[in-house]
PDB file of C-alpha atoms in Angstrom:
ATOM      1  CA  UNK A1364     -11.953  -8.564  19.839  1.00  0.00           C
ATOM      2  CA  UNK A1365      -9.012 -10.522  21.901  1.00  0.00           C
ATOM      3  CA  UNK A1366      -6.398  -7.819  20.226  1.00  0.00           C
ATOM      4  CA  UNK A1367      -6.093  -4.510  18.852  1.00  0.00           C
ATOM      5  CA  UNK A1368      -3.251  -3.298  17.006  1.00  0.00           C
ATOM      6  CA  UNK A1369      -3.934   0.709  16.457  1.00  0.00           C
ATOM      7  CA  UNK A1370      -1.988   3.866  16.420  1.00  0.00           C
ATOM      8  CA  UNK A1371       1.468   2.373  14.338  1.00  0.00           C
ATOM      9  CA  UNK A1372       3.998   5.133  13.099  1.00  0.00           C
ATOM     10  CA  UNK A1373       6.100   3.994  10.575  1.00  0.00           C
ATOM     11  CA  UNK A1374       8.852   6.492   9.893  1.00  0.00           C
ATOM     12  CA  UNK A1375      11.789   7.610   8.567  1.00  0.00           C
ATOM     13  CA  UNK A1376      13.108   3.848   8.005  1.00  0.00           C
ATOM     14  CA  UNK A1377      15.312   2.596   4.773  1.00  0.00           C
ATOM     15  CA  UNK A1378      14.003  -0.421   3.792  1.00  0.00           C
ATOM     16  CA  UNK A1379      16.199  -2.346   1.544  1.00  0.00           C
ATOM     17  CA  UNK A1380      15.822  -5.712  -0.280  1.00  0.00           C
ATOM     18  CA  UNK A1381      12.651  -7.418   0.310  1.00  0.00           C
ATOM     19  CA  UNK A1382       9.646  -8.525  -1.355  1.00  0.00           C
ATOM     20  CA  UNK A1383       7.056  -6.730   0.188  1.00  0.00           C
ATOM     21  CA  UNK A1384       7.569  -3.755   2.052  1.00  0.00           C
ATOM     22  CA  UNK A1385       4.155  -3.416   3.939  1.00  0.00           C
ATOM     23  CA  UNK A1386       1.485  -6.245   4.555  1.00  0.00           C
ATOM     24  CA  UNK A1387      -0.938  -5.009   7.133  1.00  0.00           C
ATOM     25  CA  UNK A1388      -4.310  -7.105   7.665  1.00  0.00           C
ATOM     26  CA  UNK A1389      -7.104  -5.312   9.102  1.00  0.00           C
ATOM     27  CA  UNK A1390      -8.193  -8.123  11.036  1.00  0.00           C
ATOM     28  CA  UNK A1391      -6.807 -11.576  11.891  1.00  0.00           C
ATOM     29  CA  UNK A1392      -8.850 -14.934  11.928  1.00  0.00           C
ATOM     30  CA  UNK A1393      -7.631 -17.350  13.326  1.00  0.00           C
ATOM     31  CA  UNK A1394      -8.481 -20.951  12.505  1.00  0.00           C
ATOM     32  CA  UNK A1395     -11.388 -19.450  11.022  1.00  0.00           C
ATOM     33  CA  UNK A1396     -12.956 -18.715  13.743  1.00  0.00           C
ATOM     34  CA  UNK A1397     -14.366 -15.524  13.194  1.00  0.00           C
ATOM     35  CA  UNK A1398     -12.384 -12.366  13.824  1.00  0.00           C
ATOM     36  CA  UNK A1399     -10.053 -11.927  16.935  1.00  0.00           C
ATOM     37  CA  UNK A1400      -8.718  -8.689  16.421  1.00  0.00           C
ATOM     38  CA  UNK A1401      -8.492  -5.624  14.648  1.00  0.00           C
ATOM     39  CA  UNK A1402      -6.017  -3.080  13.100  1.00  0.00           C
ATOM     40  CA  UNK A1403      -6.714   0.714  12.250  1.00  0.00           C
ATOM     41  CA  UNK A1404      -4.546   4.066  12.511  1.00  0.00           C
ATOM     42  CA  UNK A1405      -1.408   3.526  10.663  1.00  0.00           C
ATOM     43  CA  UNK A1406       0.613   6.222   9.473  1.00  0.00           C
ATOM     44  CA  UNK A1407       3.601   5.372   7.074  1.00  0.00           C
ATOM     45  CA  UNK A1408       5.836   8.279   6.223  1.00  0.00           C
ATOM     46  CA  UNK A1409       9.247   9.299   5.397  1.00  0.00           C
ATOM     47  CA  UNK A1410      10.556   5.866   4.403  1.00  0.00           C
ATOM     48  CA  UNK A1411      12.817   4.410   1.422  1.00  0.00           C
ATOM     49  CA  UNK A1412      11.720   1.590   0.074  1.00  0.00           C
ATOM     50  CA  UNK A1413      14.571   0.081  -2.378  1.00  0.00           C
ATOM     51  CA  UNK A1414      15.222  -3.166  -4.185  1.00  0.00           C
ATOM     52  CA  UNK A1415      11.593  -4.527  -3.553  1.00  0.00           C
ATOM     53  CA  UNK A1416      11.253  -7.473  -5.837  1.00  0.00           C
ATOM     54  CA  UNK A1417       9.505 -11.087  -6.605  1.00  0.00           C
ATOM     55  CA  UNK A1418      12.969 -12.901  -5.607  1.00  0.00           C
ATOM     56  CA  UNK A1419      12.617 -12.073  -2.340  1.00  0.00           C
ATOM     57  CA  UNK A1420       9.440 -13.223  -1.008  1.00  0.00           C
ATOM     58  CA  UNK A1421       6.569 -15.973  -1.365  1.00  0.00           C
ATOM     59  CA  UNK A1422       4.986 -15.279  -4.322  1.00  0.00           C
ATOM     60  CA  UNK A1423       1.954 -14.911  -2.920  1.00  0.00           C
ATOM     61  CA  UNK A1424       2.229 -11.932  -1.225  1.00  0.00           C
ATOM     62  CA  UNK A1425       5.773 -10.531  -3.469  1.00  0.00           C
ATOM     63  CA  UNK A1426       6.772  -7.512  -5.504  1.00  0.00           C
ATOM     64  CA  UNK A1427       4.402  -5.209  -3.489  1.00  0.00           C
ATOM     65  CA  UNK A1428       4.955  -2.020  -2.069  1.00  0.00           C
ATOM     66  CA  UNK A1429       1.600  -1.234   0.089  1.00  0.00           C
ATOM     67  CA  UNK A1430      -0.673  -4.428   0.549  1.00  0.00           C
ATOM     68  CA  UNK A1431      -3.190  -3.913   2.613  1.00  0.00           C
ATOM     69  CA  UNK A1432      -5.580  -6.325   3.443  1.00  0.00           C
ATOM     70  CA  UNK A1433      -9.246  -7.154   5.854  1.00  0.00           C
ATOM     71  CA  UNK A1434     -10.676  -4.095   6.170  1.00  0.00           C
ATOM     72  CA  UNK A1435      -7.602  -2.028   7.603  1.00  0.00           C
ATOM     73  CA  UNK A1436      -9.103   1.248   8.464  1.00  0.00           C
ATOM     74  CA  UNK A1437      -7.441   4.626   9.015  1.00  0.00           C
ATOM     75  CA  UNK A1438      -4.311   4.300   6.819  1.00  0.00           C
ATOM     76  CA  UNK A1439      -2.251   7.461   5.789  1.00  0.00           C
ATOM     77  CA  UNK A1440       1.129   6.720   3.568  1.00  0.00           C
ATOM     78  CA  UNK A1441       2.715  10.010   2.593  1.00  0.00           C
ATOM     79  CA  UNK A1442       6.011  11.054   1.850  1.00  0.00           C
ATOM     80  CA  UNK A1443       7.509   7.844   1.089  1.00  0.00           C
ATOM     81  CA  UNK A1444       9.766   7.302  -1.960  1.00  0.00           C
ATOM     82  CA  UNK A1445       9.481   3.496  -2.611  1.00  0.00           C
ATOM     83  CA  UNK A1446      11.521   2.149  -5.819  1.00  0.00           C
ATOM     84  CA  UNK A1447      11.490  -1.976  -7.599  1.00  0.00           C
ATOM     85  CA  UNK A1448      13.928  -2.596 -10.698  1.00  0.00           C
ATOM     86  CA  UNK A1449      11.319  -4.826 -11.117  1.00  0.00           C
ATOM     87  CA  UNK A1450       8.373  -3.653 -13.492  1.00  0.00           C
ATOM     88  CA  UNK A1451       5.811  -6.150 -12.964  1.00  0.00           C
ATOM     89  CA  UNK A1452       5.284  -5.354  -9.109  1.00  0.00           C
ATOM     90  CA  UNK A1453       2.632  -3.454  -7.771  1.00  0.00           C
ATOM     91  CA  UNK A1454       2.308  -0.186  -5.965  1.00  0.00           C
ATOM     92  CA  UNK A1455      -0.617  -1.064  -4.032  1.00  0.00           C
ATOM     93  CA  UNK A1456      -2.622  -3.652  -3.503  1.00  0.00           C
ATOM     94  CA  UNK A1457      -5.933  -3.684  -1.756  1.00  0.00           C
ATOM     95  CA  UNK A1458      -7.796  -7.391  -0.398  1.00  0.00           C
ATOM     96  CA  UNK A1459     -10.537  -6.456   0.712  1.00  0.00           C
ATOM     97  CA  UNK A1460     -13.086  -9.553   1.155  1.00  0.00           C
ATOM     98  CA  UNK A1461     -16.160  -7.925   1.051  1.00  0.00           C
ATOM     99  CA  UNK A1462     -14.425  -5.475   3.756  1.00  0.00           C
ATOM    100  CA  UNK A1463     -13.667  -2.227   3.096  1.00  0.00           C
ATOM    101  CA  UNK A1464     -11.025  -0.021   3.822  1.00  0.00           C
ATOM    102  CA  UNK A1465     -12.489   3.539   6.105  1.00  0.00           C
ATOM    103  CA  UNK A1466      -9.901   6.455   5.740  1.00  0.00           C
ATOM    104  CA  UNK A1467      -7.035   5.688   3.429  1.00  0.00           C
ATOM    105  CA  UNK A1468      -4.689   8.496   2.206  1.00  0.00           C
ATOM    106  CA  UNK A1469      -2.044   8.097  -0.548  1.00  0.00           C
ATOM    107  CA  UNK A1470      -0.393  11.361  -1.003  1.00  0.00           C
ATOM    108  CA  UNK A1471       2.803  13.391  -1.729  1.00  0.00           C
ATOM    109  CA  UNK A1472       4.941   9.748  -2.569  1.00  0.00           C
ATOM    110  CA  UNK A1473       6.961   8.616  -5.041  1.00  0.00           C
ATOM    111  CA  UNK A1474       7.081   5.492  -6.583  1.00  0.00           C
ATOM    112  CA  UNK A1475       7.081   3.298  -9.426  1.00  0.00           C
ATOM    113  CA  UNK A1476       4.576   2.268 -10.909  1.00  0.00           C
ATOM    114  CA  UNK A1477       4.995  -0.806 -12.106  1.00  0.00           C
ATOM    115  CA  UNK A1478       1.321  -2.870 -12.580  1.00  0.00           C
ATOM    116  CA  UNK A1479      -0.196  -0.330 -10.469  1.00  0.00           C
ATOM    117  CA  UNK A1480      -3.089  -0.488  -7.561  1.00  0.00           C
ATOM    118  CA  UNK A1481      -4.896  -3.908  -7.722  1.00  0.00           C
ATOM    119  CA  UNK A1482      -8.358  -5.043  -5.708  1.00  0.00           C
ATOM    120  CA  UNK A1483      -8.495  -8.866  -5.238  1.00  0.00           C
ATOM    121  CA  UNK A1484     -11.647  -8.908  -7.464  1.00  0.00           C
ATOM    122  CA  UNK A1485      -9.769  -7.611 -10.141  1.00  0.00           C
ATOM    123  CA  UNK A1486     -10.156  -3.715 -10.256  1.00  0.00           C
ATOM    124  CA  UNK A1487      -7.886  -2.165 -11.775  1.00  0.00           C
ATOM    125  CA  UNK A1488      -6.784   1.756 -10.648  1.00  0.00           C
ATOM    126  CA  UNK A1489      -9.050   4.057  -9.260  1.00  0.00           C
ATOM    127  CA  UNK A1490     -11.878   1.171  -9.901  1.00  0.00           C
ATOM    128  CA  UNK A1491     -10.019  -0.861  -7.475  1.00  0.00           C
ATOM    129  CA  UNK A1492      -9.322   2.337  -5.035  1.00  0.00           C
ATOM    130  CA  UNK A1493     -13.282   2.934  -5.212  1.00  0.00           C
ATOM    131  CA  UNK A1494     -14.218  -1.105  -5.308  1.00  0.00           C
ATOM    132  CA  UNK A1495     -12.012  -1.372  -1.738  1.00  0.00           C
ATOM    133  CA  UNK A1496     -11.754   1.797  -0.555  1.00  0.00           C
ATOM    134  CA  UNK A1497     -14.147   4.273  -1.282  1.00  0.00           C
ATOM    135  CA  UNK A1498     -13.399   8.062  -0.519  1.00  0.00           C
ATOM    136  CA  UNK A1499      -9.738   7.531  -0.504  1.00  0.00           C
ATOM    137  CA  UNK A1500      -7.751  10.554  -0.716  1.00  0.00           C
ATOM    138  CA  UNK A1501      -5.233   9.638  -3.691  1.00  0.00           C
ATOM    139  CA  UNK A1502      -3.219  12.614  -4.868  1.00  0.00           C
ATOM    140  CA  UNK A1503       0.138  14.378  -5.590  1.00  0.00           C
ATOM    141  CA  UNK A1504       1.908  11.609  -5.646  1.00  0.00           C
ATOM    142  CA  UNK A1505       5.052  11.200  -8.741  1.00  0.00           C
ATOM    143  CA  UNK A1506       4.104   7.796  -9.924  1.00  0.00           C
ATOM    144  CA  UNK A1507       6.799   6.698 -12.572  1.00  0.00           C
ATOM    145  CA  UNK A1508       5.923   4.643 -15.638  1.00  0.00           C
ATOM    146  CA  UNK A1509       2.007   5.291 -14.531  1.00  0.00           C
ATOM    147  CA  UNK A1510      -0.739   6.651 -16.551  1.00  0.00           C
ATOM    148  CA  UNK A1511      -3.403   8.847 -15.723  1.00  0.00           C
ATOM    149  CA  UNK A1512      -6.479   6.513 -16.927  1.00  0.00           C
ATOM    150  CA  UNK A1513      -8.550   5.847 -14.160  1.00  0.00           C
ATOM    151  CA  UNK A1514      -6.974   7.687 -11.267  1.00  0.00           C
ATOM    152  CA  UNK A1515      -7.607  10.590  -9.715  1.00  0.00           C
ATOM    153  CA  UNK A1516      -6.867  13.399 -10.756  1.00  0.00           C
ATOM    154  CA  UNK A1517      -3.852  15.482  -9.070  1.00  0.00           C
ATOM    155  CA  UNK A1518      -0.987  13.150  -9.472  1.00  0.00           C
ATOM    156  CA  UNK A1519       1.768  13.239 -12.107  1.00  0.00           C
ATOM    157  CA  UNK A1520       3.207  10.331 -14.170  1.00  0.00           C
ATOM    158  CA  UNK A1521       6.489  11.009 -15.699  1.00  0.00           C
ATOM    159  CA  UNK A1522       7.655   8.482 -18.033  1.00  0.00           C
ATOM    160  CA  UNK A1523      10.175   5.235 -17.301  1.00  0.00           C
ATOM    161  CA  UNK A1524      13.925   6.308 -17.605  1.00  0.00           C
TER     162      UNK A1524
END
């Protein structure tokens, strides 16, 4: 490939305001020319994510916590507390086309809930985790407003206050 974007730390960062709070694409093609780079070996830890919401970005790609997208390999996000007033976002959201995601770990975050994890081809939960991502490490993570159906097991869902 013509670039490489590997080894990002993302830490310890209040991030206020916005409508998506991570959009990483695994690779990038531009003009449709086939693939001219690739990403892999994020970690994303320690962060605040506040006021995340659909009035703040194109719609397209708003009221997301986590969207990861192309075959992004090697993703860790732990530790993060990540907060919408906005129900109807989503937690995380995997686009895969047809490329899936090596080495993802969700763990020891939390979040709201909201609409939950999301595959472009319409999975739903862990369907969507497996669909996009299979072997993901999803656990002990406080997941507000969420329920249990579907997901992995070792993560708690208390209810909306």
């Amino acid at each position: 490939p013509q670039a490489a974007v590997e080894d990002i730390v993302v830490t310890r960062n209040i991030i206020r305001d916005v409508g998506n709070a991570f959009l990483i694409f695994g690779q990038d093609d531009l003009a449709g020319g086939g693939p001219v780079g690739v990403a892999r070996r994020f970690k994303i830890r320690d962060n605040l994510i506040e006021r995340n919401d659909l009035s703040r970005s194109q719609p397209a790609f708003a009221n997301i916590f986590f969207d990861l997208n192309l075959g992004v390999d090697d993703v860790e996000i732990t530790h993060n507390t990540a907060w919408s007033s906005d129900p109807a976002g989503f937690l995380l959201n995997l686009r895969g086309l047809n490329l899936l995601m090596d080495n993802l770990r969700f763990e020891n975050n939390l979040a709201r809930f909201g609409q939950g994890i999301v595959s472009q081809t319409g999975q739903i939960g862990g369907a969507a985790l497996t669909a996009v991502a299979p072997g993901a490490v999803f656990n002990r993570n406080a997941l507000e407003g969420g329920a249990p159906a579907g997901l992995p097991p070792g993560n708690f869902f208390p209810a909306d206050s």
